[in-house]
XYZ file of C-alpha atoms in Angstrom:
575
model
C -203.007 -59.795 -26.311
C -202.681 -62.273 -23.521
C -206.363 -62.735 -23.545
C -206.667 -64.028 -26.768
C -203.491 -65.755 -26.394
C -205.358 -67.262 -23.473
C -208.671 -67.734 -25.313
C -206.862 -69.405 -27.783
C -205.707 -72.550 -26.222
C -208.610 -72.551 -23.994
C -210.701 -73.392 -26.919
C -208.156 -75.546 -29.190
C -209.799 -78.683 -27.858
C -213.391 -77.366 -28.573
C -213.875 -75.909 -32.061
C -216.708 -73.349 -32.205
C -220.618 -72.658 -30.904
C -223.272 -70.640 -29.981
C -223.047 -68.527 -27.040
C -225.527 -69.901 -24.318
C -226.930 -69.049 -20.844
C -225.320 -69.667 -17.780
C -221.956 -70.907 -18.489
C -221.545 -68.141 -20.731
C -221.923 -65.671 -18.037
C -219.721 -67.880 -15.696
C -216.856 -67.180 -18.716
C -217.875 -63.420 -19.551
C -214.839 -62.644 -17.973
C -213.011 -64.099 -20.077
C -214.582 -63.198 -23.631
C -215.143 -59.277 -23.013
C -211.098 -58.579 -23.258
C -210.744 -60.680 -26.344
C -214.061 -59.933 -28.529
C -212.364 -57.037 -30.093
C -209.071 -58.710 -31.089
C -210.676 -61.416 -32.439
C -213.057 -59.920 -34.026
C -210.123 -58.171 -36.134
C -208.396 -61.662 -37.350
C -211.742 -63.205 -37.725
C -215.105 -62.374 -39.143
C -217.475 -64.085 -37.145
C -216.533 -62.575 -33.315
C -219.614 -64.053 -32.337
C -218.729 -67.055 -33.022
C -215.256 -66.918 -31.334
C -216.781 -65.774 -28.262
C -218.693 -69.538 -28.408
C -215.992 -71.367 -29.046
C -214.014 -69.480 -25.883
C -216.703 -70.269 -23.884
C -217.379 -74.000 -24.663
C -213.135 -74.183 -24.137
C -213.938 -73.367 -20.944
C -216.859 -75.485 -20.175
C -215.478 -78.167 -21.792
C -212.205 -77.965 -19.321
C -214.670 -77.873 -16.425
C -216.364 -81.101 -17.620
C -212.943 -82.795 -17.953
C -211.896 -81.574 -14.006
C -215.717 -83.061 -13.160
C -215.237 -86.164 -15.596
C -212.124 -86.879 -13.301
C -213.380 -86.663 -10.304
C -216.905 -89.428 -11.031
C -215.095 -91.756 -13.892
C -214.554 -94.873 -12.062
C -215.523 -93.866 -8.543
C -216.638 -97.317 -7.782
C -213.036 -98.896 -8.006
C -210.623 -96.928 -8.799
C -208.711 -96.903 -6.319
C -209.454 -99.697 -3.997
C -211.899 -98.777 -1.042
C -210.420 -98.739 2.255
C -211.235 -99.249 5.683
C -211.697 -95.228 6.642
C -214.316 -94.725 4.148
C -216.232 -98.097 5.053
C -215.841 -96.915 8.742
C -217.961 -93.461 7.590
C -220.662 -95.892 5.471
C -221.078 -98.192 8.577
C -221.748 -95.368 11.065
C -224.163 -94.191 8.635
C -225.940 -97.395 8.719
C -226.007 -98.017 12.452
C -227.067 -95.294 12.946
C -230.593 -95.612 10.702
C -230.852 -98.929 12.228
C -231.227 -97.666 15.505
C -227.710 -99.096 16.878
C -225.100 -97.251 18.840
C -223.014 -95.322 15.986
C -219.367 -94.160 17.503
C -218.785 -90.244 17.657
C -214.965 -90.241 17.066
C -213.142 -91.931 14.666
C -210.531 -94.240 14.845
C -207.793 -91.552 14.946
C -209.920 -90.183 17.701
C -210.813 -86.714 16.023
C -215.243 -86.210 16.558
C -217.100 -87.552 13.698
C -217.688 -84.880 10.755
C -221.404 -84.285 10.839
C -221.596 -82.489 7.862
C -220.023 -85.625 6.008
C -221.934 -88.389 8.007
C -225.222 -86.707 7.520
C -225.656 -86.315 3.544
C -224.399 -90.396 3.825
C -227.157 -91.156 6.153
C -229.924 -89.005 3.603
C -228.039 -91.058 1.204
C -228.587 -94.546 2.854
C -232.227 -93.807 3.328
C -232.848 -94.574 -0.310
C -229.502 -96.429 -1.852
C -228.703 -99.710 -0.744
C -225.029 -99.682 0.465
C -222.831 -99.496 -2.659
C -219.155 -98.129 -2.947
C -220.252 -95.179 -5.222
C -222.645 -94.164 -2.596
C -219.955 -94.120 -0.245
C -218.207 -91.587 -2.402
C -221.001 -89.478 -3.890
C -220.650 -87.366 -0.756
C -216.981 -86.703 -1.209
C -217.935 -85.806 -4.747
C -220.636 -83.764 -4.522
C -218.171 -81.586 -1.846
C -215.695 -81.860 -4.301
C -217.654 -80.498 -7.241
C -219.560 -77.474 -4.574
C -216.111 -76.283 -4.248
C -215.601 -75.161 -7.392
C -219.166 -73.500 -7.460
C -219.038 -72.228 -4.225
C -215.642 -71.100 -5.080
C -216.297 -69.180 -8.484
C -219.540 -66.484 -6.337
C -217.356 -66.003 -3.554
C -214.112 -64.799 -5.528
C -216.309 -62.785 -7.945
C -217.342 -61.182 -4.786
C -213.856 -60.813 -3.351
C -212.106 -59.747 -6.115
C -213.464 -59.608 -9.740
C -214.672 -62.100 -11.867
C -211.308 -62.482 -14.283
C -209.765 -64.163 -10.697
C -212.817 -66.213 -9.894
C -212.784 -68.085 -13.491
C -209.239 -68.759 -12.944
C -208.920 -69.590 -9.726
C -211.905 -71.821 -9.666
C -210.212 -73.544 -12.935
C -207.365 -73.603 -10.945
C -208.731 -75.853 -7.987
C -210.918 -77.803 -10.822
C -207.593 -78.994 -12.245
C -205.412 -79.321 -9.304
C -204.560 -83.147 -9.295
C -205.258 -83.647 -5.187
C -208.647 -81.568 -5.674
C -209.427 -84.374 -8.083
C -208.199 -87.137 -5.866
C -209.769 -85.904 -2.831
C -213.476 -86.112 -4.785
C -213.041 -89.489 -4.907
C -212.377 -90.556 -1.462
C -215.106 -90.789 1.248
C -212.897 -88.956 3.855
C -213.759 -86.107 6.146
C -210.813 -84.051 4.596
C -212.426 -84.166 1.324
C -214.317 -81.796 2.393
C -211.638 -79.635 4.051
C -211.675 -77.351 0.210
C -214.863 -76.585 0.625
C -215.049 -75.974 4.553
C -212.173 -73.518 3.945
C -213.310 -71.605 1.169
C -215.685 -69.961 2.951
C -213.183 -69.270 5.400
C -210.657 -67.749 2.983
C -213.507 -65.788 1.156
C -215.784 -64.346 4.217
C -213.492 -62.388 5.583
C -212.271 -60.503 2.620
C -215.686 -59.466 1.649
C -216.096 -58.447 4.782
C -212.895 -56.408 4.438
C -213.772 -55.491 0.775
C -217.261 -54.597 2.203
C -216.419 -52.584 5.204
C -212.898 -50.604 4.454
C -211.254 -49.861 7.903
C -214.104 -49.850 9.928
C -213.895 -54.294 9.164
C -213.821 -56.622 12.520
C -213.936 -60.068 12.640
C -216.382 -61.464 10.730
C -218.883 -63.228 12.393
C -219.589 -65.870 9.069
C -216.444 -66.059 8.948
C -216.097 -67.350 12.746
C -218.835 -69.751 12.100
C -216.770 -70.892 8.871
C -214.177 -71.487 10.854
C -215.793 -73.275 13.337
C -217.422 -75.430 10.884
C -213.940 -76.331 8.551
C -212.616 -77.268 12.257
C -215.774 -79.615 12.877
C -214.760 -81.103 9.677
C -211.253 -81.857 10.155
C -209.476 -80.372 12.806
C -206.126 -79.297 10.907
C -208.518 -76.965 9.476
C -207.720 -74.738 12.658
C -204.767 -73.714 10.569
C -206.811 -71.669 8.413
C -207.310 -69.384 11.869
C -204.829 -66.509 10.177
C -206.963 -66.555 7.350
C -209.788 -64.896 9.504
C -207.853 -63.028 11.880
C -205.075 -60.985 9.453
C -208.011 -58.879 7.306
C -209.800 -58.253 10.573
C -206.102 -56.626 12.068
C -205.006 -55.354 8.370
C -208.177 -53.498 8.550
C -207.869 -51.640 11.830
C -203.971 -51.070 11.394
C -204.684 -47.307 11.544
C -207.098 -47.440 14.327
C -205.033 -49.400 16.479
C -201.862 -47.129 15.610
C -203.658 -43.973 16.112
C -205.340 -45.653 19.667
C -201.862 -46.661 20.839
C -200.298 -42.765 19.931
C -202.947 -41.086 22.224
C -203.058 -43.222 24.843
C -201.621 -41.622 27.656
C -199.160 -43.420 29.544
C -199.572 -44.223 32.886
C -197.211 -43.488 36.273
C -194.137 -45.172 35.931
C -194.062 -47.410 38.789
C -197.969 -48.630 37.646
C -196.426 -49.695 34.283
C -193.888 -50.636 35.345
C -195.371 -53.257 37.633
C -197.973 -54.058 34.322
C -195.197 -54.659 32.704
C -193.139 -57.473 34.863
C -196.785 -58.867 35.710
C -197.821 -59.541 31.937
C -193.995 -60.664 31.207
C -194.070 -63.186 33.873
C -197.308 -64.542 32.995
C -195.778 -64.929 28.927
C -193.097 -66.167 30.122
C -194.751 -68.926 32.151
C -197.364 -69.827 29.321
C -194.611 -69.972 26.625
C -192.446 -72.747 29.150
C -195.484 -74.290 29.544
C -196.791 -74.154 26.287
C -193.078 -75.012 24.890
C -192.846 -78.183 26.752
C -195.818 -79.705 25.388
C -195.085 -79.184 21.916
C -190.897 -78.040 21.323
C -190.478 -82.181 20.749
C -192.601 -81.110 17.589
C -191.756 -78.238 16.595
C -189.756 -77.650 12.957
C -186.599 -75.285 12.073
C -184.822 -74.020 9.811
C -183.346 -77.261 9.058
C -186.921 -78.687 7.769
C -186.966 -75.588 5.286
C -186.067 -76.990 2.203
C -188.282 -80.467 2.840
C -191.497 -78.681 3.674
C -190.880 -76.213 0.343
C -190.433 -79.454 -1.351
C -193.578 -81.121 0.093
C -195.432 -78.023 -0.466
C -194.648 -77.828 -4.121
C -195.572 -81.528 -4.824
C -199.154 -81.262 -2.825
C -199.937 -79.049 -6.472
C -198.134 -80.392 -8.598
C -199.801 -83.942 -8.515
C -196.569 -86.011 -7.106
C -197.930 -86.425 -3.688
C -200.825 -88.189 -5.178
C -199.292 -90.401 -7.841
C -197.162 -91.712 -4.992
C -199.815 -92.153 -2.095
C -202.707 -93.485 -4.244
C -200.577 -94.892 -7.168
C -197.628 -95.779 -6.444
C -195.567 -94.307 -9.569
C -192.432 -94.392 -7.367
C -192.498 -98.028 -8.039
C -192.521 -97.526 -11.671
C -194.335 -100.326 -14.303
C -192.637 -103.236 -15.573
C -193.706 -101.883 -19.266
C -193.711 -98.336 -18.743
C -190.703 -96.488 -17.507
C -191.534 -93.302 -18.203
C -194.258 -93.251 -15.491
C -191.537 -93.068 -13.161
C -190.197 -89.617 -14.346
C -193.875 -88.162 -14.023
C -193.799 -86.886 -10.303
C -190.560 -84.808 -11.715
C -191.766 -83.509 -14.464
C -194.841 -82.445 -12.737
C -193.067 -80.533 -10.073
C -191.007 -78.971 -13.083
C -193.764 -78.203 -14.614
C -195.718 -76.823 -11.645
C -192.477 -74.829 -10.710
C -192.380 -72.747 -13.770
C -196.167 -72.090 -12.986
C -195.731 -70.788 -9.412
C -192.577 -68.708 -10.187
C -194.595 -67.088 -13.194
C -197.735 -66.173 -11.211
C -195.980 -65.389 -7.757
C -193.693 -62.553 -10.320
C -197.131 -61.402 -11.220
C -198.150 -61.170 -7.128
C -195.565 -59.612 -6.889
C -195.831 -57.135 -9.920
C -199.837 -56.692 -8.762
C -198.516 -55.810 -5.096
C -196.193 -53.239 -6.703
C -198.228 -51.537 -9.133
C -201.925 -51.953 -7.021
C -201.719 -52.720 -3.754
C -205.476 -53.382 -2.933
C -205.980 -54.254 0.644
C -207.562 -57.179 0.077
C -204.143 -58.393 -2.168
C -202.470 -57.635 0.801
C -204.283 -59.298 3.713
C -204.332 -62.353 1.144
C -200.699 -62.363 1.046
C -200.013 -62.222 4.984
C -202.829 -64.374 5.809
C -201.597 -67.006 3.773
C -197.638 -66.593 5.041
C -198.785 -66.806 8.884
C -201.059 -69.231 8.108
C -197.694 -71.423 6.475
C -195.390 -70.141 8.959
C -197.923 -71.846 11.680
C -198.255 -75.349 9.949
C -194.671 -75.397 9.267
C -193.707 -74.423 13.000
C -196.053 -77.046 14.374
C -197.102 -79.891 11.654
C -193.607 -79.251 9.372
C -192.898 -81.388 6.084
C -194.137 -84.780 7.147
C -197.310 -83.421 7.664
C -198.113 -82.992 3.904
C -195.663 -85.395 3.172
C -197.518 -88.648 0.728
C -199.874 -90.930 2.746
C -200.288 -88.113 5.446
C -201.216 -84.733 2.861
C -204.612 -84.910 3.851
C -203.555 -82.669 7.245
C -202.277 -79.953 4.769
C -205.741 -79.690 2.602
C -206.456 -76.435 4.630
C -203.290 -74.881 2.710
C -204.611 -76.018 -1.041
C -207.441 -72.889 -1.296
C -205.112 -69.793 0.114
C -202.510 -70.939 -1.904
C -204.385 -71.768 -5.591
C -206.166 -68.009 -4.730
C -202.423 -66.305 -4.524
C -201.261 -68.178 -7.604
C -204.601 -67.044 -9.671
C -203.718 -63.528 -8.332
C -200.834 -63.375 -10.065
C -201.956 -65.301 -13.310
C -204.717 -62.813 -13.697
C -202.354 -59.745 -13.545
C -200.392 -61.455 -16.424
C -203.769 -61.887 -18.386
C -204.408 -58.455 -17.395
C -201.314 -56.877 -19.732
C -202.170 -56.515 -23.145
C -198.418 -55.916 -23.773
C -196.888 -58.215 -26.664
C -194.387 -59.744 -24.434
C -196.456 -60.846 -22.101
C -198.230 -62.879 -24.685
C -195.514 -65.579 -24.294
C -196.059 -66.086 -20.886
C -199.957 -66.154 -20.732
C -199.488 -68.951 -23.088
C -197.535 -70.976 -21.402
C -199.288 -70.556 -18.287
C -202.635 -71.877 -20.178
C -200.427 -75.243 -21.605
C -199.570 -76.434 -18.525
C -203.235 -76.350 -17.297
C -203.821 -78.287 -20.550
C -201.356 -80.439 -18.832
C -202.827 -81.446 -15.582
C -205.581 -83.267 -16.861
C -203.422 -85.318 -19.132
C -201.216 -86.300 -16.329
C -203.943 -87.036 -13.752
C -204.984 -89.357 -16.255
C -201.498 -91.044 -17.391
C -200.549 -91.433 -13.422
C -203.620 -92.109 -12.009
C -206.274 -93.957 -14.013
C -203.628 -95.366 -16.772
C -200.652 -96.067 -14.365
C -203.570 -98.613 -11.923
C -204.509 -100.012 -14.912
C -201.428 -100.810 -15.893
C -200.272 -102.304 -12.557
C -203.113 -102.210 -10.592
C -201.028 -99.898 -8.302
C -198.233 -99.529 -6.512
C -198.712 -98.254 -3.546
C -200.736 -99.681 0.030
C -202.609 -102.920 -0.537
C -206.157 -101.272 -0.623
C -206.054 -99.013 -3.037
C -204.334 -102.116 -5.792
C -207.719 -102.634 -7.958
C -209.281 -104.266 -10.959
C -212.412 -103.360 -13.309
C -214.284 -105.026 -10.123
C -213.371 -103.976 -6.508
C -211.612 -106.582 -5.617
C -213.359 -105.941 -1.682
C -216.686 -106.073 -3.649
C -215.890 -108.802 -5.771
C -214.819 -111.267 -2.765
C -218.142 -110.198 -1.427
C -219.937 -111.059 -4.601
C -218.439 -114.574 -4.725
C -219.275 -115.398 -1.511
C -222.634 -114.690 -1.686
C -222.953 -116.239 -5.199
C -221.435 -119.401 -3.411
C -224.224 -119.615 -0.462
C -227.355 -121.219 -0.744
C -230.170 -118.903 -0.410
C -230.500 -117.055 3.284
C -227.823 -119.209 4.617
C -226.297 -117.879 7.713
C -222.844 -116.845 6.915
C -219.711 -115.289 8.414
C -216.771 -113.444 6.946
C -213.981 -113.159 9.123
C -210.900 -110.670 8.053
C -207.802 -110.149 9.808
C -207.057 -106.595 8.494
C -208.811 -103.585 8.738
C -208.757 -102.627 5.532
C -210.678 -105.546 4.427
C -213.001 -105.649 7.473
C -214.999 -102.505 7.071
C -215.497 -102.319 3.527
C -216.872 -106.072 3.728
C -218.770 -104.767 7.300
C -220.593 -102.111 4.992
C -221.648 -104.062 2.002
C -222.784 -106.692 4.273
C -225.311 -104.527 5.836
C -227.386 -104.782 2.983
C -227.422 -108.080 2.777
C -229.783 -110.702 6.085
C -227.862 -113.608 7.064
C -224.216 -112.280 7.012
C -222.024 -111.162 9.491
C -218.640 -109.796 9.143
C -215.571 -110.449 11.642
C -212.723 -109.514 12.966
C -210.054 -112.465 13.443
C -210.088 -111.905 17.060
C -214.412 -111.466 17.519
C -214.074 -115.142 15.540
C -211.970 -116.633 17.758
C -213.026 -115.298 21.567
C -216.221 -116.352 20.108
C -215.236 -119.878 21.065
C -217.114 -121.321 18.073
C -218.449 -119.714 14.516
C -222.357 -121.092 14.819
C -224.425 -122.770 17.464
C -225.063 -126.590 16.666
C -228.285 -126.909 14.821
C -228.949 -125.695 10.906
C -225.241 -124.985 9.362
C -223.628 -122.332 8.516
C -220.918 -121.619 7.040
C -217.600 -119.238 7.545
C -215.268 -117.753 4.715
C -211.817 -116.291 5.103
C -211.109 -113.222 3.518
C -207.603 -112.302 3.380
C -204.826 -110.268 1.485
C -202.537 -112.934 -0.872
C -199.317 -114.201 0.681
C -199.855 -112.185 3.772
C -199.268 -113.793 6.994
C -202.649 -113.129 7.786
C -203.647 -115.854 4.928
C -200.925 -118.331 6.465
C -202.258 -118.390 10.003
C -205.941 -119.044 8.466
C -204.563 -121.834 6.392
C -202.163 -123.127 9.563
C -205.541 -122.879 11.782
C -206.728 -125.629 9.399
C -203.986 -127.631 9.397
C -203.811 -128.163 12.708
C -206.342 -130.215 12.776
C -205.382 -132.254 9.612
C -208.309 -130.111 7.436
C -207.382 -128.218 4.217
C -209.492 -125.302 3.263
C -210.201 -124.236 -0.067
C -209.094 -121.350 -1.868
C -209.711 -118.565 -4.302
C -207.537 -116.150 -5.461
C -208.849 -112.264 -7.058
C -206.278 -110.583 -9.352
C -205.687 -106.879 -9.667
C -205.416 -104.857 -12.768
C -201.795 -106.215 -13.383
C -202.894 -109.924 -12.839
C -200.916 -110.020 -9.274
C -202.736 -112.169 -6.702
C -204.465 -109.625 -4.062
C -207.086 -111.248 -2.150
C -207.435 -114.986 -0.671
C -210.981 -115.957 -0.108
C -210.615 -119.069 1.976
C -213.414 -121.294 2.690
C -216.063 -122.110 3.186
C -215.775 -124.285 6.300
C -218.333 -125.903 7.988
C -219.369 -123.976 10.993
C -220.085 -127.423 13.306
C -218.218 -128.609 16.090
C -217.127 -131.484 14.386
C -214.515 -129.582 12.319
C -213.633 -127.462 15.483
């Protein structure tokens, strides 16, 4: 009954259809529990089965339509993703690329390499930038879907991999060209290996060597990834629980003063590592006290708050719009009643079927919280920083699709209810990704830090545009940007283009002049509106008596956002 409870608002946004090839058999799942209910309420059961499975399909196409419409400009590009695009470049060009980023973490190879195939046939473009992000984003759920089947069973895959399809920060994380977008897919394979390893092996599983190079890899590409370590480790020791019991009961024990002295030795050397190890990091470490913010933090990182606040800014609210303001709470509400439904069914699956591989899923995921909590705590996945906690999104969306799928499971009437209120709210996610994402920026533009505010153009790209549409042709010209946020994105594009050359404020000025006297060329300004960035550009004019034109670019709300100052003559004669 909670099947075609299920099936049923799965397909109410659909209608009917044939049956067809491969996404059918990614649904099967799905359709086999229902055909003969629905088969008794309606005469065509073929024909049901279609319609479930084009439900289904057509949710997946709504989590993908998400993740490409608008990838372009919405929201603004910043500096981190230019940084990736200009690496990319320099590197192709034969130039000296850097091999950390500006955080100092090593450069994600498995990001910078698909941008630099990229590059070798697209001109530099802000949805090239992205396509990487999005193509990771989009693997995920693939990659995500064979793996579980092979885990588990193919009822958990379909909902699971629905379940990271619709998940808002999945969605959000597509769309940025940042080496923790890929940190879903790099863990995946960590969360997966190892339990087909467990699921393949029975007691006689180790450590799995993919697994290890997983791990490995998800580190390369960011290294909070190292979190997911339990993930690997706790099926390999859940495993070989007997073993090691059984190995520790016959061993025979040893004279007493020789274990004795093994004893003080290995206690000593604990003790000393822990001081050691203690005073490095106890400044850092989190309590009891941080509890109830890092449950809170947790909760929002699925329920979409943390990224209507850090991309949109719906804290701030909209002038015409109120109720935007309320939609972080009712998404943790909403999320809420999800979690506590499907953890009751964990728990309920635990209770009634306790498959290993249930159970190394549960522990690896609670050491693998306890850790981040101990060391990173709540600010870590707090808005503007969530991207360290990315490692906890696929452990925790496979627990929660655990226990949806036993409530799916029970044909029982009164779990009918339930099912079906389960499926609404994943009807709901969409809807809201789209209200406080794409709707809210167009509304205001957005809220939140300067460079992701936006219009229907870039407003980085735009600036760009103008100044080139303002240059006679192959004119030597130079951009010069105070902020980092505006330098690399205007860096990248410009490496496409011969004759320009993009600056930092302080390159421009230790530079001593802007051209060499002969043919002129000519400098712009580039700037964020009413910053004090714009006023020292404008003051640097005045000095001298000069004033320097300007041109404003609106965001979606019509608020000034960038200053394009210029041009000035690059001779010495206005220096």
């Amino acid at each position: 009954m909670g099947w075609g409870v299920l099936a049923y608002v799965f397909t109410l946004p659909c209608g009917s259809g044939r049956y067809f090839g491969p996404a059918s058999r990614f649904v099967n799942t799905l359709s086999l529990p229902v055909r003969a209910s629905i088969a008794a309420t309606r005469p065509d059961g073929r024909l049901a089965s279609g319609a479930l499975t084009l439900g289904v399909v057509a949710l997946l196409i709504v989590a993908v339509w998400l993740r490409a419409c608008q990838l372009e400009n919405v929201p603004g590009v910043n500096g981190d993703e230019a940084w990736s695009g200009v690496q990319a470049l320099r590197f192709l060009q034969g130039e000296t690329i850097d091999w950390r980023t500006p955080t100092g973490n090593p450069v994600n190879v498995f990001f910078l390499i698909p941008l630099m195939a990229l590059h070798l046939f697209l001109p530099p473009s802000f949805i090239v930038l992205r396509f990487v992000s999005l193509a990771s984003g989009v693997l995920a759920l693939v990659v995500n879907y064979f793996l579980c089947r092979r885990a588990f069973d193919r009822q958990t895959a379909v909902v699971s991999t629905l379940l990271l399809a619709l998940l808002p920060i999945d969605i959000a994380y597509s769309r940025f060209a940042w080496d923790a977008s890929q940190s879903l897919l790099a863990t995946l394979f960590v969360l997966y290996l190892p339990l087909i390893h467990l699921r393949r092996h029975g007691d006689s599983a180790w450590l799995s060597t993919p697994g290890m190079v997983a791990l490995g890899a998800a580190i390369v590409v960011h290294p909070t990834n190292v979190f997911a370590a339990p993930l690997l480790v706790v099926p390999a020791l859940y495993a070989r629980r007997r073993p090691i019991v059984a190995a520790l009961q016959n061993t025979a024990i040893p004279a007493k003063t020789t274990t004795l002295a093994v004893l003080v030795a290995v206690s000593a050397a604990a003790a000393y590592g822990a001081w050691r190890g203690l005073a490095i990091v106890a400044p850092r470490l989190h309590g009891s006290s941080d509890l109830a913010g890092f449950a809170q933090n947790y909760l929002r990182l699925f329920s979409g708050t943390t990224v209507y606040e850090f991309i949109s800014g719906t804290q701030a609210g909209a002038p015409h719009a109120a109720w935007f303001v309320d939609l972080p709470r009712m998404g943790d509400a909403l999320f809420g009643l999800l979690a506590i439904g499907c953890l009751w069914g964990m728990v309920l699956r635990l209770k009634h079927d306790p498959a290993d591989s249930d159970q190394s899923l549960v522990l690896g995921w609670f050491f693998m919280l306890v850790a981040f909590f101990i060391v990173a705590g709540p600010g870590a996945i707090a808005p503007h920083v969530e991207r360290y906690g990315m490692c906890l999104i696929a452990p925790g969306a496979l627990l929660l699709s655990r226990g949806l799928a036993w409530w799916i499971e029970q044909r029982r009437p009164r779990h009918a209810s339930v099912a079906l209120g389960l499926a609404l709210v994943a009807w709901l996610w969409p809807l809201s990704f789209y209200w406080g994402y794409f709707e809210f920026i167009q509304q205001t533009g957005g809220r939140s830090h300067v460079t992701f505010r936006t219009a229907a153009v870039e407003p980085k790209l735009e600036a760009f545009r103008y100044v080139l549409n303002h240059r006679h042709p192959n004119e030597a010209t130079e951009i010069v940007c105070h902020e980092w946020w505006n330098y690399w994105p205007l860096a990248y594009l410009a490496r496409g283009e011969d004759n320009v050359q993009v600056l930092t404020w302080d390159q421009w000025r230790e530079a001593d002049r802007v051209m060499a006297p002969g043919p002129a060329g000519k400098t712009w300004f580039i700037e964020y509106a009413g910053t004090t960035s714009e006023h020292e550009v404008v003051q640097r004019w005045e000095q001298d008596g000069l004033t320097i034109p300007r041109q404003t670019i609106c965001d979606y709300g019509h608020h000034e956002l960038l200053s394009i100052l210029g041009p000035a003559e690059n001779n010495s004669e206005n220096y």
